[in-house]
PDB file of C-alpha atoms in Angstrom:
ATOM      1  CA  MET A   1     -44.577  45.951 -25.413  1.00  0.00           C
ATOM      2  CA  GLU A   2     -47.048  47.110 -28.077  1.00  0.00           C
ATOM      3  CA  ALA A   3     -45.842  50.685 -27.619  1.00  0.00           C
ATOM      4  CA  LEU A   4     -42.201  49.641 -28.035  1.00  0.00           C
ATOM      5  CA  VAL A   5     -43.037  47.699 -31.208  1.00  0.00           C
ATOM      6  CA  SER A   6     -44.970  50.627 -32.656  1.00  0.00           C
ATOM      7  CA  MET A   7     -41.953  52.894 -32.010  1.00  0.00           C
ATOM      8  CA  GLY A   8     -39.637  50.436 -33.748  1.00  0.00           C
ATOM      9  CA  ARG A   9     -37.730  49.665 -30.547  1.00  0.00           C
ATOM     10  CA  TYR A  10     -37.638  45.938 -31.279  1.00  0.00           C
ATOM     11  CA  GLY A  11     -34.605  45.191 -29.123  1.00  0.00           C
ATOM     12  CA  ASP A  12     -36.282  46.697 -26.046  1.00  0.00           C
ATOM     13  CA  ALA A  13     -39.545  44.931 -26.884  1.00  0.00           C
ATOM     14  CA  ARG A  14     -37.773  41.585 -27.231  1.00  0.00           C
ATOM     15  CA  LYS A  15     -35.960  42.046 -23.915  1.00  0.00           C
ATOM     16  CA  LEU A  16     -39.244  42.910 -22.212  1.00  0.00           C
ATOM     17  CA  TYR A  17     -40.814  39.827 -23.759  1.00  0.00           C
ATOM     18  CA  ASP A  18     -37.954  37.537 -22.662  1.00  0.00           C
ATOM     19  CA  ASP A  19     -38.065  38.954 -19.119  1.00  0.00           C
ATOM     20  CA  THR A  20     -41.838  38.478 -18.975  1.00  0.00           C
ATOM     21  CA  VAL A  21     -41.631  34.879 -20.212  1.00  0.00           C
ATOM     22  CA  GLU A  22     -38.894  34.209 -17.647  1.00  0.00           C
ATOM     23  CA  LEU A  23     -41.167  35.558 -14.903  1.00  0.00           C
ATOM     24  CA  TYR A  24     -44.153  33.549 -16.128  1.00  0.00           C
ATOM     25  CA  LEU A  25     -42.296  30.233 -16.398  1.00  0.00           C
ATOM     26  CA  GLN A  26     -39.750  30.273 -13.609  1.00  0.00           C
ATOM     27  CA  GLU A  27     -41.407  32.401 -10.922  1.00  0.00           C
ATOM     28  CA  LEU A  28     -45.096  31.724 -11.500  1.00  0.00           C
ATOM     29  CA  GLY A  29     -44.910  28.378 -13.301  1.00  0.00           C
ATOM     30  CA  LEU A  30     -47.214  29.570 -16.112  1.00  0.00           C
ATOM     31  CA  LYS A  31     -46.900  29.381 -19.887  1.00  0.00           C
ATOM     32  CA  PRO A  32     -46.865  32.670 -21.858  1.00  0.00           C
ATOM     33  CA  SER A  33     -50.396  33.732 -22.752  1.00  0.00           C
ATOM     34  CA  PRO A  34     -51.649  33.560 -26.366  1.00  0.00           C
ATOM     35  CA  ARG A  35     -51.632  37.373 -26.312  1.00  0.00           C
ATOM     36  CA  LEU A  36     -47.912  37.469 -25.528  1.00  0.00           C
ATOM     37  CA  MET A  37     -47.159  34.930 -28.256  1.00  0.00           C
ATOM     38  CA  GLU A  38     -49.209  36.997 -30.709  1.00  0.00           C
ATOM     39  CA  LEU A  39     -47.200  40.101 -29.812  1.00  0.00           C
ATOM     40  CA  LEU A  40     -43.953  38.236 -30.456  1.00  0.00           C
ATOM     41  CA  ASP A  41     -45.165  37.096 -33.887  1.00  0.00           C
ATOM     42  CA  ARG A  42     -46.257  40.634 -34.777  1.00  0.00           C
ATOM     43  CA  MET A  43     -42.966  42.036 -33.553  1.00  0.00           C
ATOM     44  CA  GLY A  44     -41.062  39.624 -35.799  1.00  0.00           C
ATOM     45  CA  ALA A  45     -43.236  40.509 -38.796  1.00  0.00           C
ATOM     46  CA  GLN A  46     -42.661  44.242 -38.320  1.00  0.00           C
ATOM     47  CA  MET A  47     -38.958  44.055 -37.600  1.00  0.00           C
ATOM     48  CA  GLY A  48     -36.970  45.467 -40.478  1.00  0.00           C
ATOM     49  CA  HIS A  49     -33.268  45.154 -41.258  1.00  0.00           C
ATOM     50  CA  GLN A  50     -30.877  47.286 -43.226  1.00  0.00           C
ATOM     51  CA  TYR A  51     -29.663  46.030 -46.605  1.00  0.00           C
ATOM     52  CA  ALA A  52     -26.910  43.445 -46.134  1.00  0.00           C
ATOM     53  CA  VAL A  53     -25.000  40.768 -48.023  1.00  0.00           C
ATOM     54  CA  LEU A  54     -25.454  37.085 -47.228  1.00  0.00           C
ATOM     55  CA  ASP A  55     -22.096  36.683 -45.460  1.00  0.00           C
ATOM     56  CA  ASP A  56     -22.967  39.455 -42.986  1.00  0.00           C
ATOM     57  CA  ILE A  57     -26.437  38.044 -42.383  1.00  0.00           C
ATOM     58  CA  GLN A  58     -25.063  34.558 -41.787  1.00  0.00           C
ATOM     59  CA  ALA A  59     -22.476  35.903 -39.360  1.00  0.00           C
ATOM     60  CA  LYS A  60     -25.228  37.559 -37.317  1.00  0.00           C
ATOM     61  CA  LEU A  61     -27.309  34.371 -37.337  1.00  0.00           C
ATOM     62  CA  SER A  62     -24.443  32.248 -36.003  1.00  0.00           C
ATOM     63  CA  GLU A  63     -23.862  31.732 -32.280  1.00  0.00           C
ATOM     64  CA  ARG A  64     -21.469  34.315 -30.868  1.00  0.00           C
ATOM     65  CA  GLU A  65     -19.859  31.807 -28.527  1.00  0.00           C
ATOM     66  CA  SER A  66     -19.487  28.066 -28.924  1.00  0.00           C
ATOM     67  CA  HIS A  67     -20.876  26.118 -25.978  1.00  0.00           C
ATOM     68  CA  GLY A  68     -20.679  22.411 -25.315  1.00  0.00           C
ATOM     69  CA  GLY A  69     -23.750  20.370 -24.488  1.00  0.00           C
ATOM     70  CA  GLY A  70     -27.362  21.026 -25.432  1.00  0.00           C
ATOM     71  CA  TYR A  71     -28.837  24.240 -26.776  1.00  0.00           C
ATOM     72  CA  LEU A  72     -30.558  25.922 -23.803  1.00  0.00           C
ATOM     73  CA  CYS A  73     -33.161  28.311 -25.193  1.00  0.00           C
ATOM     74  CA  PRO A  74     -36.283  30.245 -24.108  1.00  0.00           C
ATOM     75  CA  TYR A  75     -39.739  28.785 -24.679  1.00  0.00           C
ATOM     76  CA  PRO A  76     -40.642  30.741 -27.856  1.00  0.00           C
ATOM     77  CA  VAL A  77     -37.402  29.606 -29.520  1.00  0.00           C
ATOM     78  CA  PHE A  78     -37.966  26.026 -28.360  1.00  0.00           C
ATOM     79  CA  GLN A  79     -41.509  26.121 -29.749  1.00  0.00           C
ATOM     80  CA  GLY A  80     -40.211  27.354 -33.117  1.00  0.00           C
ATOM     81  CA  ILE A  81     -37.599  24.575 -33.251  1.00  0.00           C
ATOM     82  CA  TYR A  82     -40.263  21.988 -32.404  1.00  0.00           C
ATOM     83  CA  GLN A  83     -42.611  23.224 -35.134  1.00  0.00           C
ATOM     84  CA  MET A  84     -39.827  23.316 -37.726  1.00  0.00           C
ATOM     85  CA  LEU A  85     -38.678  19.781 -36.875  1.00  0.00           C
ATOM     86  CA  ALA A  86     -42.274  18.546 -37.031  1.00  0.00           C
ATOM     87  CA  ARG A  87     -42.432  19.857 -40.602  1.00  0.00           C
ATOM     88  CA  ILE A  88     -39.142  18.160 -41.444  1.00  0.00           C
ATOM     89  CA  MET A  89     -40.529  14.928 -40.024  1.00  0.00           C
ATOM     90  CA  GLU A  90     -43.290  15.037 -42.646  1.00  0.00           C
ATOM     91  CA  ARG A  91     -40.617  14.124 -45.192  1.00  0.00           C
ATOM     92  CA  GLY A  92     -39.428  11.265 -42.968  1.00  0.00           C
ATOM     93  CA  GLY A  93     -35.906  10.077 -42.350  1.00  0.00           C
ATOM     94  CA  GLN A  94     -35.415  11.263 -38.778  1.00  0.00           C
ATOM     95  CA  SER A  95     -36.596  10.072 -35.404  1.00  0.00           C
ATOM     96  CA  ILE A  96     -37.290  12.908 -32.969  1.00  0.00           C
ATOM     97  CA  TYR A  97     -38.471  12.641 -29.361  1.00  0.00           C
ATOM     98  CA  LEU A  98     -39.776  15.161 -26.855  1.00  0.00           C
ATOM     99  CA  MET A  99     -38.817  14.504 -23.238  1.00  0.00           C
ATOM    100  CA  LEU A 100     -40.259  16.164 -20.137  1.00  0.00           C
ATOM    101  CA  CYS A 101     -38.111  16.003 -16.987  1.00  0.00           C
ATOM    102  CA  THR A 102     -39.816  16.744 -13.659  1.00  0.00           C
ATOM    103  CA  VAL A 103     -38.204  16.995 -10.208  1.00  0.00           C
ATOM    104  CA  VAL A 104     -40.023  14.702  -7.733  1.00  0.00           C
ATOM    105  CA  ASP A 105     -39.799  14.230  -3.980  1.00  0.00           C
ATOM    106  CA  SER A 106     -38.951  11.008  -2.128  1.00  0.00           C
ATOM    107  CA  LYS A 107     -42.536   9.764  -2.653  1.00  0.00           C
ATOM    108  CA  GLY A 108     -42.448  10.382  -6.391  1.00  0.00           C
ATOM    109  CA  ASN A 109     -44.681  13.460  -6.280  1.00  0.00           C
ATOM    110  CA  PRO A 110     -43.781  16.529  -8.385  1.00  0.00           C
ATOM    111  CA  MET A 111     -42.157  19.300  -6.321  1.00  0.00           C
ATOM    112  CA  LYS A 112     -43.891  22.615  -7.018  1.00  0.00           C
ATOM    113  CA  GLU A 113     -42.428  25.175  -4.618  1.00  0.00           C
ATOM    114  CA  GLY A 114     -39.761  25.989  -2.061  1.00  0.00           C
ATOM    115  CA  PRO A 115     -36.086  27.046  -2.046  1.00  0.00           C
ATOM    116  CA  VAL A 116     -34.947  23.415  -2.274  1.00  0.00           C
ATOM    117  CA  LEU A 117     -36.796  23.082  -5.580  1.00  0.00           C
ATOM    118  CA  ASP A 118     -34.997  26.124  -6.995  1.00  0.00           C
ATOM    119  CA  GLU A 119     -31.605  24.586  -6.211  1.00  0.00           C
ATOM    120  CA  LEU A 120     -32.619  21.184  -7.564  1.00  0.00           C
ATOM    121  CA  SER A 121     -34.049  22.759 -10.718  1.00  0.00           C
ATOM    122  CA  GLN A 122     -30.803  24.584 -11.435  1.00  0.00           C
ATOM    123  CA  ARG A 123     -28.828  21.390 -10.869  1.00  0.00           C
ATOM    124  CA  LEU A 124     -31.161  19.370 -13.087  1.00  0.00           C
ATOM    125  CA  GLY A 125     -30.822  21.916 -15.880  1.00  0.00           C
ATOM    126  CA  SER A 126     -27.046  21.695 -15.698  1.00  0.00           C
ATOM    127  CA  ALA A 127     -27.174  17.875 -15.701  1.00  0.00           C
ATOM    128  CA  ILE A 128     -29.439  17.853 -18.769  1.00  0.00           C
ATOM    129  CA  VAL A 129     -27.392  20.344 -20.801  1.00  0.00           C
ATOM    130  CA  GLN A 130     -24.198  18.408 -20.035  1.00  0.00           C
ATOM    131  CA  SER A 131     -25.808  15.062 -20.909  1.00  0.00           C
ATOM    132  CA  VAL A 132     -27.474  15.805 -24.258  1.00  0.00           C
ATOM    133  CA  ARG A 133     -25.787  16.498 -27.596  1.00  0.00           C
ATOM    134  CA  ARG A 134     -25.100  19.939 -29.058  1.00  0.00           C
ATOM    135  CA  GLY A 135     -27.880  19.404 -31.608  1.00  0.00           C
ATOM    136  CA  ASP A 136     -30.542  18.816 -28.925  1.00  0.00           C
ATOM    137  CA  ALA A 137     -32.663  21.715 -27.625  1.00  0.00           C
ATOM    138  CA  VAL A 138     -33.401  22.271 -23.916  1.00  0.00           C
ATOM    139  CA  ASN A 139     -35.950  24.598 -22.294  1.00  0.00           C
ATOM    140  CA  ARG A 140     -36.624  25.326 -18.637  1.00  0.00           C
ATOM    141  CA  TYR A 141     -40.382  24.978 -18.868  1.00  0.00           C
ATOM    142  CA  GLY A 142     -41.201  25.914 -15.295  1.00  0.00           C
ATOM    143  CA  ARG A 143     -40.095  25.417 -11.719  1.00  0.00           C
ATOM    144  CA  GLY A 144     -38.700  21.911 -11.562  1.00  0.00           C
ATOM    145  CA  GLN A 145     -39.485  21.027 -15.175  1.00  0.00           C
ATOM    146  CA  TYR A 146     -37.412  20.914 -18.370  1.00  0.00           C
ATOM    147  CA  LEU A 147     -38.299  20.082 -21.960  1.00  0.00           C
ATOM    148  CA  VAL A 148     -35.724  18.344 -24.163  1.00  0.00           C
ATOM    149  CA  LEU A 149     -35.996  17.880 -27.929  1.00  0.00           C
ATOM    150  CA  LEU A 150     -33.878  14.895 -28.978  1.00  0.00           C
ATOM    151  CA  VAL A 151     -33.044  14.777 -32.673  1.00  0.00           C
ATOM    152  CA  ASN A 152     -32.222  11.675 -34.727  1.00  0.00           C
ATOM    153  CA  THR A 153     -32.251   9.238 -31.819  1.00  0.00           C
ATOM    154  CA  THR A 154     -34.087   6.110 -30.639  1.00  0.00           C
ATOM    155  CA  ARG A 155     -36.346   5.375 -27.679  1.00  0.00           C
ATOM    156  CA  GLU A 156     -33.608   3.122 -26.298  1.00  0.00           C
ATOM    157  CA  ASN A 157     -31.141   6.012 -26.435  1.00  0.00           C
ATOM    158  CA  CYS A 158     -33.664   8.123 -24.529  1.00  0.00           C
ATOM    159  CA  SER A 159     -33.381   5.618 -21.666  1.00  0.00           C
ATOM    160  CA  VAL A 160     -29.588   5.784 -21.843  1.00  0.00           C
ATOM    161  CA  LEU A 161     -29.800   9.581 -21.666  1.00  0.00           C
ATOM    162  CA  GLN A 162     -32.026   9.418 -18.594  1.00  0.00           C
ATOM    163  CA  ARG A 163     -29.450   7.292 -16.782  1.00  0.00           C
ATOM    164  CA  ARG A 164     -26.750   9.766 -17.786  1.00  0.00           C
ATOM    165  CA  ILE A 165     -28.787  12.686 -16.401  1.00  0.00           C
ATOM    166  CA  ASN A 166     -29.442  10.782 -13.164  1.00  0.00           C
ATOM    167  CA  CYS A 167     -25.723  10.115 -12.711  1.00  0.00           C
ATOM    168  CA  ARG A 168     -25.040  13.860 -12.868  1.00  0.00           C
ATOM    169  CA  PHE A 169     -28.095  14.929 -10.875  1.00  0.00           C
ATOM    170  CA  LEU A 170     -28.280  12.422  -8.003  1.00  0.00           C
ATOM    171  CA  VAL A 171     -25.648  12.901  -5.304  1.00  0.00           C
ATOM    172  CA  GLY A 172     -24.976  11.288  -1.928  1.00  0.00           C
ATOM    173  CA  ARG A 173     -28.076  10.264   0.018  1.00  0.00           C
ATOM    174  CA  GLN A 174     -30.361  12.461  -2.084  1.00  0.00           C
ATOM    175  CA  ARG A 175     -33.973  11.281  -1.802  1.00  0.00           C
ATOM    176  CA  THR A 176     -35.400  13.479  -4.531  1.00  0.00           C
ATOM    177  CA  GLY A 177     -35.268  12.358  -8.156  1.00  0.00           C
ATOM    178  CA  VAL A 178     -36.488  12.937 -11.701  1.00  0.00           C
ATOM    179  CA  ARG A 179     -39.522  11.558 -13.515  1.00  0.00           C
ATOM    180  CA  TYR A 180     -39.236  11.316 -17.300  1.00  0.00           C
ATOM    181  CA  TYR A 181     -41.983  11.321 -19.908  1.00  0.00           C
ATOM    182  CA  VAL A 182     -40.980  10.601 -23.513  1.00  0.00           C
ATOM    183  CA  SER A 183     -43.101  10.900 -26.649  1.00  0.00           C
ATOM    184  CA  SER A 184     -42.393  10.797 -30.375  1.00  0.00           C
ATOM    185  CA  VAL A 185     -42.789  14.193 -32.032  1.00  0.00           C
ATOM    186  CA  ILE A 186     -45.191  12.602 -34.500  1.00  0.00           C
ATOM    187  CA  CYS A 187     -47.079   9.777 -32.845  1.00  0.00           C
ATOM    188  CA  THR A 188     -50.519   8.443 -32.049  1.00  0.00           C
ATOM    189  CA  ALA A 189     -51.905   8.128 -28.554  1.00  0.00           C
ATOM    190  CA  GLN A 190     -51.072   4.402 -28.664  1.00  0.00           C
ATOM    191  CA  GLN A 191     -47.423   5.133 -29.512  1.00  0.00           C
ATOM    192  CA  SER A 192     -46.928   7.635 -26.703  1.00  0.00           C
ATOM    193  CA  GLU A 193     -45.041   6.184 -23.798  1.00  0.00           C
ATOM    194  CA  SER A 194     -44.405   7.463 -20.306  1.00  0.00           C
ATOM    195  CA  ILE A 195     -41.152   6.456 -18.712  1.00  0.00           C
ATOM    196  CA  MET A 196     -40.491   7.043 -15.033  1.00  0.00           C
ATOM    197  CA  SER A 197     -37.105   6.905 -13.412  1.00  0.00           C
ATOM    198  CA  ARG A 198     -36.462   8.102  -9.893  1.00  0.00           C
ATOM    199  CA  GLY A 199     -33.331   7.681  -7.796  1.00  0.00           C
ATOM    200  CA  GLU A 200     -33.185   7.497  -4.043  1.00  0.00           C
ATOM    201  CA  GLY A 201     -30.237   7.416  -1.765  1.00  0.00           C
TER     202      GLY A 201
END
């Protein structure tokens, strides 16, 4: 990746980075290392663009296709959105919550491996994206886990969202479920709250 950046092949470097993060999170269940994150920051700082007018730049920044539901994005993008919203929160006026969704077995224990988990994880991701609003960000954090950034909402609405996700995720006599943890983006330890919801058939 360093070699690609030094040669100015930023597109190839970014693809390599995205593929590596995908491997880390989804196959190995690990977060990207600080070294990888540092490389991404350096790559962004070195990336140059040709002279352009604002209209052209804005067109390139916009989504190429309009999708319904939440904004499913890789971890580095999700992290950037989180940090930007945390700065916005310093000015007040919005209520933002971070939600962690974890697939659990019939005993309420997190599922960590196996082909069943892969299928359930895909289904949970689809249920989440369909249940949240277009302005909410979603990240597949690891095998069986998703992060959701809920903008301008309330803790009560977080509970409503969890029920909506469960309705889309739980089918038939399914004995697995989802455990939810919700925390304010800016909160003290006393304000943090864990919410568990698990469905069994």
